[in-house]
PDB file of C-alpha atoms and ligand atoms in Angstrom:
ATOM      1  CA  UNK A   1      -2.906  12.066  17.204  1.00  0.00           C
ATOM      2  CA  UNK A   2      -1.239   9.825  20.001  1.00  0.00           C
ATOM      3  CA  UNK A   3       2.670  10.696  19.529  1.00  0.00           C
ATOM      4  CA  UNK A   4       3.650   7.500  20.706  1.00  0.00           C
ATOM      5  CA  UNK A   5       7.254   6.558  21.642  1.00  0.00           C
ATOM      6  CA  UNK A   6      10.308   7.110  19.621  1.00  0.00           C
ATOM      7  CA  UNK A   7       9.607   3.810  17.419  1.00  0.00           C
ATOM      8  CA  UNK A   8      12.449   4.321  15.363  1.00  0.00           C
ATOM      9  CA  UNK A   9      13.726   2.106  18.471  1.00  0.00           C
ATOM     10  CA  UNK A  10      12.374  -0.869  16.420  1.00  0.00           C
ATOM     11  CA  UNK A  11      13.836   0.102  13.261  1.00  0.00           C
ATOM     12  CA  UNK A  12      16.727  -2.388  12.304  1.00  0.00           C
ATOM     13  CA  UNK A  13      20.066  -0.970  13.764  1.00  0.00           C
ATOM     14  CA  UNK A  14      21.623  -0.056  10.368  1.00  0.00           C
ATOM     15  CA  UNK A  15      18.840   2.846   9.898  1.00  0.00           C
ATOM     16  CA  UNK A  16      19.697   6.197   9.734  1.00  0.00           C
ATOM     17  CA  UNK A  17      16.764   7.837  11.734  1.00  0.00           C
ATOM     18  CA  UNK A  18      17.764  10.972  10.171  1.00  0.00           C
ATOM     19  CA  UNK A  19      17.797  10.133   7.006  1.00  0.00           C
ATOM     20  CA  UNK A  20      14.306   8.209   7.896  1.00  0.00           C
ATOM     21  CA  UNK A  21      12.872  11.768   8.529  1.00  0.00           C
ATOM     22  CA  UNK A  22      14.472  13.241   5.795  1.00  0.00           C
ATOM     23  CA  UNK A  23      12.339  11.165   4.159  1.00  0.00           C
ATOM     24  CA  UNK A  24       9.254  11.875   5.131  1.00  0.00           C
ATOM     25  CA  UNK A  25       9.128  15.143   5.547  1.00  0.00           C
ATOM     26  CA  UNK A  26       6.070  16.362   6.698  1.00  0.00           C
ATOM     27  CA  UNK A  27       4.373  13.171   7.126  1.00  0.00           C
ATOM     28  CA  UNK A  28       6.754  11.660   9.713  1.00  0.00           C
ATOM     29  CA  UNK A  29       4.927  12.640  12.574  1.00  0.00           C
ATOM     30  CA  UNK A  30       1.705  10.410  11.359  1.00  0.00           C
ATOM     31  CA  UNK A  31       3.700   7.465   9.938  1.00  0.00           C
ATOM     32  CA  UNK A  32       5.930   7.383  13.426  1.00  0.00           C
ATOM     33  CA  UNK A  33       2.531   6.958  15.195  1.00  0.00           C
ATOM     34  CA  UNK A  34       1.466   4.254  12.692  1.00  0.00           C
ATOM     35  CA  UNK A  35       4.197   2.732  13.420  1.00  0.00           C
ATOM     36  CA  UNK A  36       4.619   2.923  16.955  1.00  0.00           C
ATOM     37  CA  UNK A  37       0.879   1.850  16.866  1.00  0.00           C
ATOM     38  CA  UNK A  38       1.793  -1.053  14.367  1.00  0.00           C
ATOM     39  CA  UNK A  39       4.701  -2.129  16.906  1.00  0.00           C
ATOM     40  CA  UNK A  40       2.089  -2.196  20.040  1.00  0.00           C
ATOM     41  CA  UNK A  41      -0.630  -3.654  18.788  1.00  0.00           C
ATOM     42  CA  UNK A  42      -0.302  -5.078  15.454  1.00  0.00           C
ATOM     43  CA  UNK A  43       0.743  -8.601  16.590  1.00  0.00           C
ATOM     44  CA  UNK A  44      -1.863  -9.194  19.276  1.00  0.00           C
ATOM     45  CA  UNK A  45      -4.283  -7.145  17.051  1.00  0.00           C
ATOM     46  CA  UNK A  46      -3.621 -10.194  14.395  1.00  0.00           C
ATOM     47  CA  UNK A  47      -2.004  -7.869  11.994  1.00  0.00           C
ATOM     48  CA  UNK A  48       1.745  -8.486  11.746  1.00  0.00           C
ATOM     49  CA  UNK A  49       3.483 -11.921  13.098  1.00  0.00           C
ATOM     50  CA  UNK A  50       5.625 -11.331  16.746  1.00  0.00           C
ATOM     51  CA  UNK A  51       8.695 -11.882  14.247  1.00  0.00           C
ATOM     52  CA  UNK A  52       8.179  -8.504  12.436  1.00  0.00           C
ATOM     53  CA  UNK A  53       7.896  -6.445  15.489  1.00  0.00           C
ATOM     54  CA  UNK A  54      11.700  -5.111  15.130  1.00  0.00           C
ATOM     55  CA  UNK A  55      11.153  -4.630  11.523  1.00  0.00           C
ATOM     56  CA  UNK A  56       8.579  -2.672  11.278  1.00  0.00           C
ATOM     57  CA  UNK A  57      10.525   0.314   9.751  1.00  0.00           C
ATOM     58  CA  UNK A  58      12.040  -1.106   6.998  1.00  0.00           C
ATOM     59  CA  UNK A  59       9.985  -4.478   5.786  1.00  0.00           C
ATOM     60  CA  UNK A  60       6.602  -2.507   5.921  1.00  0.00           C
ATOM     61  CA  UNK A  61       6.762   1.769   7.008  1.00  0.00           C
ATOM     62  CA  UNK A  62       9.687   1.939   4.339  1.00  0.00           C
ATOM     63  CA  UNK A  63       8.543  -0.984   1.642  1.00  0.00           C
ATOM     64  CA  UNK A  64       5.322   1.026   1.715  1.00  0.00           C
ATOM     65  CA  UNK A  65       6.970   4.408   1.020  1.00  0.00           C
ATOM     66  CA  UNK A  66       8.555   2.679  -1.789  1.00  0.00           C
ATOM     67  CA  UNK A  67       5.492   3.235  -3.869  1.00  0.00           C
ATOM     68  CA  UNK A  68       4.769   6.928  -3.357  1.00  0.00           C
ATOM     69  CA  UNK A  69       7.372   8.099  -6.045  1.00  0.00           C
ATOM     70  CA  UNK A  70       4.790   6.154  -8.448  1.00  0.00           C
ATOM     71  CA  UNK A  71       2.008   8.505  -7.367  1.00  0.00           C
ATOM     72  CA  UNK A  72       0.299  12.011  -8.185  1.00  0.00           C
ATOM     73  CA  UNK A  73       0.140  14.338  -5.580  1.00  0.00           C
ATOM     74  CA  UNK A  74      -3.282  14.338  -5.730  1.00  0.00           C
ATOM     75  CA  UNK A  75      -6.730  12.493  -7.442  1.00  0.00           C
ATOM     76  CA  UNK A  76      -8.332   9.465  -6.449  1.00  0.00           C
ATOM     77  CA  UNK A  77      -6.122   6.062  -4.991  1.00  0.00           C
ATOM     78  CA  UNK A  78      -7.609   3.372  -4.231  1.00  0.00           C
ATOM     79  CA  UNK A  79      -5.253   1.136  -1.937  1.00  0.00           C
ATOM     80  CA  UNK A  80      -7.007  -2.398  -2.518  1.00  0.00           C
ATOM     81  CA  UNK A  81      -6.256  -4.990   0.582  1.00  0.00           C
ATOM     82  CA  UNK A  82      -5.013  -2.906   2.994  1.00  0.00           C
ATOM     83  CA  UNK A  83      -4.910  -5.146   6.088  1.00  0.00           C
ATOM     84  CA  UNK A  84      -3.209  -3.421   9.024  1.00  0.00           C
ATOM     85  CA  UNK A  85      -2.771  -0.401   6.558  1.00  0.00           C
ATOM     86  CA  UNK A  86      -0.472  -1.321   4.143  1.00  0.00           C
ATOM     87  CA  UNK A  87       0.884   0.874   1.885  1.00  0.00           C
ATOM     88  CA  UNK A  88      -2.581   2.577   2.065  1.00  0.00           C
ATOM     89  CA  UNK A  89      -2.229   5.222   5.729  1.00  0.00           C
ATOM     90  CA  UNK A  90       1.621   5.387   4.595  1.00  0.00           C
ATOM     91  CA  UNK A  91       0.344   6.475   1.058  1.00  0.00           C
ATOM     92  CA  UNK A  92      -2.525   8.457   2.531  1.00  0.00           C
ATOM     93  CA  UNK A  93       0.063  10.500   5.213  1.00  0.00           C
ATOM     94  CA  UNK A  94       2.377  10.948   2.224  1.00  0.00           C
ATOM     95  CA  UNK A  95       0.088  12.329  -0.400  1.00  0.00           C
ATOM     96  CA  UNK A  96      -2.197  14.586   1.891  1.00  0.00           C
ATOM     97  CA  UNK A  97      -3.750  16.270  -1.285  1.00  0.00           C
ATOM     98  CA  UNK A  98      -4.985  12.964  -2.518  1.00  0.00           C
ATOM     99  CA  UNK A  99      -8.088  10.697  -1.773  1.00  0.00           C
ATOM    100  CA  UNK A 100      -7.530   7.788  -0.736  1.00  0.00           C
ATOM    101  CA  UNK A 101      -9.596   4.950   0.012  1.00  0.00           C
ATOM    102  CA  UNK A 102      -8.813   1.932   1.597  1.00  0.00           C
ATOM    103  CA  UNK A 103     -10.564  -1.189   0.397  1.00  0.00           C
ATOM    104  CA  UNK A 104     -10.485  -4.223   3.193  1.00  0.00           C
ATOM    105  CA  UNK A 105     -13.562  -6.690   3.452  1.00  0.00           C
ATOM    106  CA  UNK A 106     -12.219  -7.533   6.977  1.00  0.00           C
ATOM    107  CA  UNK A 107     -14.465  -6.000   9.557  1.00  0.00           C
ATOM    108  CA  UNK A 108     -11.519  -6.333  12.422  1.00  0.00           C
ATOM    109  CA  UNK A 109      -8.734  -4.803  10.312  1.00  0.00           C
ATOM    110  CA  UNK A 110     -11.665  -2.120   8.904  1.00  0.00           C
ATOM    111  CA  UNK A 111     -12.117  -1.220  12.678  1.00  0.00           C
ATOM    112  CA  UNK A 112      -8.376  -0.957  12.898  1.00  0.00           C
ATOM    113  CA  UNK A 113      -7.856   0.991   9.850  1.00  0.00           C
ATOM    114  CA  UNK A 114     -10.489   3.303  11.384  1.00  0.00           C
ATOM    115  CA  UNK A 115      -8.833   4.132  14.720  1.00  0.00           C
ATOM    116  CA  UNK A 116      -5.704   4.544  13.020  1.00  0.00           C
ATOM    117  CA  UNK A 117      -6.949   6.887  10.248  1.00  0.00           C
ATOM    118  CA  UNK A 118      -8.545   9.179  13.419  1.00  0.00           C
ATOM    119  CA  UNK A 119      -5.698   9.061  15.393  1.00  0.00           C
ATOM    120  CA  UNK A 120      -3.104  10.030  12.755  1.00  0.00           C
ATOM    121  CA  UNK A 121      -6.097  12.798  11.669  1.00  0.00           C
ATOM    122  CA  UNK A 122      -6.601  11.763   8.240  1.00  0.00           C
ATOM    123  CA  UNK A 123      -8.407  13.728   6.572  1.00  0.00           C
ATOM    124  CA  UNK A 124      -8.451  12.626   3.049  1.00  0.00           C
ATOM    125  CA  UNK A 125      -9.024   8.495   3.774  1.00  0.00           C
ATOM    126  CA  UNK A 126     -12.285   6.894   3.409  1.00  0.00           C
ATOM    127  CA  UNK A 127     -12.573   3.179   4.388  1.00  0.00           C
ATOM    128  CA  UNK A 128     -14.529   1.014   1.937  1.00  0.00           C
ATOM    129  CA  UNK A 129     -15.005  -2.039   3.296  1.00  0.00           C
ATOM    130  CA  UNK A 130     -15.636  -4.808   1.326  1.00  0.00           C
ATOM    131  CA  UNK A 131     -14.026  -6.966  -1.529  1.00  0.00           C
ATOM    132  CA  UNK A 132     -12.693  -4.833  -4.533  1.00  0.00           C
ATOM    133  CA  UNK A 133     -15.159  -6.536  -6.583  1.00  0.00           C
ATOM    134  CA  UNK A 134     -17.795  -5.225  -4.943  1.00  0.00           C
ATOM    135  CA  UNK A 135     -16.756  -1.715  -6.176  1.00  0.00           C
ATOM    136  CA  UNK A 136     -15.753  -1.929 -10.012  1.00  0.00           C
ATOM    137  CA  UNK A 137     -19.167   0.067 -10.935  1.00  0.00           C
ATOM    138  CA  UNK A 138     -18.949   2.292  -8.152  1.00  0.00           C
ATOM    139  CA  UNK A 139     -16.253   4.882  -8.622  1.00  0.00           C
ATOM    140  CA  UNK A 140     -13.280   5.216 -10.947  1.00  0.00           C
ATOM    141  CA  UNK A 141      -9.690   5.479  -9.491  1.00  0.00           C
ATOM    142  CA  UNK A 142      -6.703   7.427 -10.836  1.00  0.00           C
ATOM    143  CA  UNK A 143      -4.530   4.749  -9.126  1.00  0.00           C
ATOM    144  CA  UNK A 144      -5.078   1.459  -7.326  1.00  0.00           C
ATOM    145  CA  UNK A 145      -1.952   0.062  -5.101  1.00  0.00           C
ATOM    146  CA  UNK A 146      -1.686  -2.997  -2.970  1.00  0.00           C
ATOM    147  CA  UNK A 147       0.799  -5.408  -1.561  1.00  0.00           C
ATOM    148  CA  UNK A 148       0.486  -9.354  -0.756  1.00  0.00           C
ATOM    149  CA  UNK A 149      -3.077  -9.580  -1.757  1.00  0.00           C
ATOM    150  CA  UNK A 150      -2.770 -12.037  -4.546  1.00  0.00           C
ATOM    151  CA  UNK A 151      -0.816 -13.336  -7.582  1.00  0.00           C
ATOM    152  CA  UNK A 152      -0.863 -10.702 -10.962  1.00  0.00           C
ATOM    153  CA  UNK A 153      -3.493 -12.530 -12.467  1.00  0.00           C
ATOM    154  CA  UNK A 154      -6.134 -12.107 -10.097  1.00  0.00           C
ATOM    155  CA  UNK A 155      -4.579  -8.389  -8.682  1.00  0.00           C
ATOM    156  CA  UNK A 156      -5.471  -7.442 -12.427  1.00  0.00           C
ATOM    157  CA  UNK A 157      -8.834  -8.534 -12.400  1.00  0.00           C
ATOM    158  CA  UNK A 158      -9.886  -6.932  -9.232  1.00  0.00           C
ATOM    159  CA  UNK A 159      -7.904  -4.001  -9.740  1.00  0.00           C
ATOM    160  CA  UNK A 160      -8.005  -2.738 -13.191  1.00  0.00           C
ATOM    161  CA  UNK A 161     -11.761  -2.739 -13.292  1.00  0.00           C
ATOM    162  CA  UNK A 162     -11.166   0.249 -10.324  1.00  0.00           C
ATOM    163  CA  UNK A 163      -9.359   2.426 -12.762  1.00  0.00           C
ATOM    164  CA  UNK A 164     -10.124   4.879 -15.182  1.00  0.00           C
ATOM    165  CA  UNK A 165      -8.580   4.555 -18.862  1.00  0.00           C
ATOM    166  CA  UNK A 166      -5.252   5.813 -18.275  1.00  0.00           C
ATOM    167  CA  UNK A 167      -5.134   5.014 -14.721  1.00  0.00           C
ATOM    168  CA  UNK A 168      -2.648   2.773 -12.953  1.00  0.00           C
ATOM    169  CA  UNK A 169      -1.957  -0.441 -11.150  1.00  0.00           C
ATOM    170  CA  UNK A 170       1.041   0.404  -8.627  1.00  0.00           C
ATOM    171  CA  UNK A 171       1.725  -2.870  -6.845  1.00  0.00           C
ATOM    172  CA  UNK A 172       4.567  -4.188  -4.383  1.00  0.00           C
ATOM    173  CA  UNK A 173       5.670  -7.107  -5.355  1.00  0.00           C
ATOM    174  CA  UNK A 174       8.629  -9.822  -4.345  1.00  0.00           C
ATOM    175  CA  UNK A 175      11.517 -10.451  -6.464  1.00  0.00           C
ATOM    176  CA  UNK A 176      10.180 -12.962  -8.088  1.00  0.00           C
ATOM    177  CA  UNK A 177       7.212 -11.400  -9.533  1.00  0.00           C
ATOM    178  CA  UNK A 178       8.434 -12.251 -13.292  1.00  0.00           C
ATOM    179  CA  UNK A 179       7.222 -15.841 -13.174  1.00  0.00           C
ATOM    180  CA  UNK A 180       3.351 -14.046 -12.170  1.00  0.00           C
ATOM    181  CA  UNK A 181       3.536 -11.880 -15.546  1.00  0.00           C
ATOM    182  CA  UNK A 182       2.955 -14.967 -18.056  1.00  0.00           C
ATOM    183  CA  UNK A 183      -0.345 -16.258 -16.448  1.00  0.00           C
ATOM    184  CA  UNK A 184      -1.916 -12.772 -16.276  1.00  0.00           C
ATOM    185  CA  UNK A 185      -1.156 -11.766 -19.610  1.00  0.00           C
ATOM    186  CA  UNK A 186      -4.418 -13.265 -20.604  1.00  0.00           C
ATOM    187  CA  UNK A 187      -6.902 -11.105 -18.311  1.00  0.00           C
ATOM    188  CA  UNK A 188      -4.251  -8.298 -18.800  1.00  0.00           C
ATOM    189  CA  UNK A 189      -5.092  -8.474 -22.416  1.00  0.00           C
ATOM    190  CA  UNK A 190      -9.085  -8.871 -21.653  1.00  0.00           C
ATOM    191  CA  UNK A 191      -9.109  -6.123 -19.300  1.00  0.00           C
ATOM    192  CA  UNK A 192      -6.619  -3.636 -21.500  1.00  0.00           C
ATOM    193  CA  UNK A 193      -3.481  -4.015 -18.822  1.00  0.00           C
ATOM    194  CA  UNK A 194      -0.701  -2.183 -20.375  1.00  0.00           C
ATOM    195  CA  UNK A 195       2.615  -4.833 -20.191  1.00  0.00           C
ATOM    196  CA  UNK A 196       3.749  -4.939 -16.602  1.00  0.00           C
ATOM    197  CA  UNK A 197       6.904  -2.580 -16.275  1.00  0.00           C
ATOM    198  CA  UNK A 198       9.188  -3.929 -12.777  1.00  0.00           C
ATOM    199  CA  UNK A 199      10.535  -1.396 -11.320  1.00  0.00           C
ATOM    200  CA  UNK A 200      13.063  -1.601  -8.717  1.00  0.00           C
ATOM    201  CA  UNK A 201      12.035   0.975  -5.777  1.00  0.00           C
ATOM    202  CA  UNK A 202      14.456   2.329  -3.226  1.00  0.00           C
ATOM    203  CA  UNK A 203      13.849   4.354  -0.337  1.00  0.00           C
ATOM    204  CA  UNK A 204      16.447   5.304   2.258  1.00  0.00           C
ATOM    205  CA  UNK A 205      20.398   3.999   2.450  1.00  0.00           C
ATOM    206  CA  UNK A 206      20.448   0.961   4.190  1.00  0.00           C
ATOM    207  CA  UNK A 207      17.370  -0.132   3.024  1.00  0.00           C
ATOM    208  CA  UNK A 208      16.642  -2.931   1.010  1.00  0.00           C
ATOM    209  CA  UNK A 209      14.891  -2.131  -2.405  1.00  0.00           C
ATOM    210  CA  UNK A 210      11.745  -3.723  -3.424  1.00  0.00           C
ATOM    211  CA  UNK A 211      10.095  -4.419  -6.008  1.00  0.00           C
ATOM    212  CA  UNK A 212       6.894  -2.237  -7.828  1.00  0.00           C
ATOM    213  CA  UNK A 213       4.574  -3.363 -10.679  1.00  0.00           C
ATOM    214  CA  UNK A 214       3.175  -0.257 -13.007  1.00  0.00           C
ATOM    215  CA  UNK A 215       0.324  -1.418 -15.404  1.00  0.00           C
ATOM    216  CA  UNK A 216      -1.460   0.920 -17.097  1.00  0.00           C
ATOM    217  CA  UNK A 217      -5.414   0.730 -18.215  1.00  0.00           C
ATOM    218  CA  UNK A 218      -5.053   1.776 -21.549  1.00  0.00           C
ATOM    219  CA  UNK A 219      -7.393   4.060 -23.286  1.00  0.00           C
ATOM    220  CA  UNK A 220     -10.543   2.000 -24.735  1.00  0.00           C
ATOM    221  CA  UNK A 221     -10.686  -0.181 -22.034  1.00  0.00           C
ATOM    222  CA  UNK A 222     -14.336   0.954 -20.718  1.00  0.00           C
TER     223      UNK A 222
HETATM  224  C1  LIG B 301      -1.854 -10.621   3.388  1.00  0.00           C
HETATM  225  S1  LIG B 301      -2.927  -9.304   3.727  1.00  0.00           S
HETATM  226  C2  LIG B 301      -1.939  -7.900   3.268  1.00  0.00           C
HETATM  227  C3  LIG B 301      -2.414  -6.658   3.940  1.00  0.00           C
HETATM  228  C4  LIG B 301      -1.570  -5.409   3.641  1.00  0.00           C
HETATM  229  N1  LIG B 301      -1.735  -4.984   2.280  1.00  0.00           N
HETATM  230  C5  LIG B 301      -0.121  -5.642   3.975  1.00  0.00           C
HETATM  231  O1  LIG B 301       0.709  -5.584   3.081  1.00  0.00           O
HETATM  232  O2  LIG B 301       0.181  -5.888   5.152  1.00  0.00           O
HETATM  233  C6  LIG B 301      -4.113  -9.356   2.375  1.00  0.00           C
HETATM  234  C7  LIG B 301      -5.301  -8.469   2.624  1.00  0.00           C
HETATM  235  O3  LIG B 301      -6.103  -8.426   1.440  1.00  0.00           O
HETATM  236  C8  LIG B 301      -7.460  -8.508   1.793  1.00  0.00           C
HETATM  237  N2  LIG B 301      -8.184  -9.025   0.612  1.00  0.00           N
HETATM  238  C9  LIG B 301      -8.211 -10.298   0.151  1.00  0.00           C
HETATM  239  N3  LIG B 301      -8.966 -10.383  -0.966  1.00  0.00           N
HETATM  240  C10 LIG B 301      -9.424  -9.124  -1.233  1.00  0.00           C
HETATM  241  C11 LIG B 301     -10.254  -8.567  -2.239  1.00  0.00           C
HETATM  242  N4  LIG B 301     -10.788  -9.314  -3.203  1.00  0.00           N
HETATM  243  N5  LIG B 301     -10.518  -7.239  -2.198  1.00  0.00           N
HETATM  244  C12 LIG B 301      -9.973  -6.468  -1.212  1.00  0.00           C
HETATM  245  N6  LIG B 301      -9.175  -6.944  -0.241  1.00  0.00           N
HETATM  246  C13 LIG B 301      -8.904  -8.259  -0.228  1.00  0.00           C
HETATM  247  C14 LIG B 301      -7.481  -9.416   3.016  1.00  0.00           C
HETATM  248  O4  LIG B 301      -8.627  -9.253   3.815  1.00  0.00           O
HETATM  249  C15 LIG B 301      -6.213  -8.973   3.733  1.00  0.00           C
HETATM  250  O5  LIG B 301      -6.442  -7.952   4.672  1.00  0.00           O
END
C-alpha cells in the first residue's frame, strides 16, 4: 500500500484531522491512500472535476463514510456504480469482514478501481464489471449502495433485483431526493421496495450531513 502524503492537506480547513481519524479507526491508513490517490490522479484520470481536488475529504472520503452506519459488519454488498470508487473502497476499507463487490461497466474506471483495490490491499473486493443488469440472476446481495448513478426510479430497478428478500438499498442521495420518491413508487411497488425511509447521515463535526435512502426488499419479492 503506497502511504502517500498527508492528504488531509486537501481536506477543507475547518476539519479536525483528529477527529477524521477518530473516525476511521483502523481503516484510515487505506482511505488516506485513496484519497491521496483520488487527489493525484483522479482529475487527470477523468474521475473527479479539478474543482473537487480540495474537497476531497469531506464531499466524497466523508459523504461516503456516511453510509457505513447503515451496514452489517459483514455479508455480501454490492456497491452498484462505483466510478472512481465511490462509497464502494471507502465501504470496503470500513467493513473489512464484508464482501464487497464493486459493479462499474466502465473499463477505465474498472482498471482504476483495480489498482486502487491492490494498493490499499483489499482483500475482500471483487470488481464486477459490467452494468448491474447484467447481474440480477447472478448472485444475491445482503446490501446494494451507490451514489449519483441515477434518479430512484431507475436505482430501484437495477438495484433491488441484486438483493435478497430482506436485503437493502442504502443510497446517497441530495437533499432533494423527496421529489424522486413519487415516480418510483410504481417499480418500488412491482419490485417489493419497502417505502423509502430519508435519513439524514452525519459523520464528523464540521461536516456537512448528507442525505441516505434505506429501502428494503421485502419478503416475497423473489
Ligand atoms: C456519476 S458516476 C458516480 C460514480 C461514483 N459512485 C461516485 O459517486 O463518484 C456514475 C457511475 O455509474 C456507472 N453506471 C451507470 N449506469 C450503470 C448501471 N446500469 N450499472 C452499474 N453502473 C452504472 C457509470 O459508469 C459511472 O461510473
Amino acid at each position: 500500500m503506497s502511504s502517500g502524503t498527508e492528504s488531509t492537506a486537501s481536506t477543507s480547513e475547518s476539519l479536525d484531522r483528529q477527529a477524521v481519524r477518530t473516525y476511521f479507526g483502523e481503516a484510515y491508513p487505506a482511505v488516506e491512500s485513496f484519497a491521496a490517490r483520488l487527489r493525484d490522479e483522479g482529475e487527470v484520470r477523468g474521475l473527479i472535476g479539478p474543482r473537487e481536488l480540495d474537497r476531497i475529504w469531506d464531499r466524497h472520503i466523508l459523504n461516503s463514510a456516511a453510509v457505513v452506519p447503515f451496514l452489517p459488519e459483514s455479508g455480501l454488498i454490492a456497491d452498484v456504480g462505483s466510478g472512481a470508487g465511490l462509497p464502494g473502497v471507502v465501504v470496503a476499507a470500513m467493513r473489512p469482514r464484508a464482501t464487497v463487490y464493486l459493479i462499474e461497466p466502465m473499463e477505465r474506471r474498472c482498471a482504476w478501481l483495480a489498482e486502487i483495490v491492490a494498493d490499499l490491499g483489499l482483500t475482500n473486493v471483487e470488481i464486477k464489471r459490467g452494468r448491474a443488469e447484467e447481474y440480477h440472476d447472478a448472485f444475491e446481495c445482503d446490501i446494494v449502495t451507490s451514489r449519483a448513478v441515477a434518479a430512484l426510479d431507475k436505482l430501484a430497478r437495477i438495484s433491488l433485483p441484486l438483493l435478497r428478500p430482506g436485503g437493502e438499498m442504502i443510497v446517497l442521495k441530495g437533499r432533494n431526493v423527496s421529489k424522486e420518491i413519487d415516480p418510483a413508487r410504481k417499480v418500488l411497488r412491482r419490485l417489493k421496495g419497502s417505502q423509502p425511509e430519508v435519513i439524514d447521515a452525519s459523520t464528523v463535526p464540521g461536516v456537512e450531513s448528507t442525505t441516505v435512502v434505506r429501502i428494503v426488499r421485502q419478503t416475497g419479492a423473489r
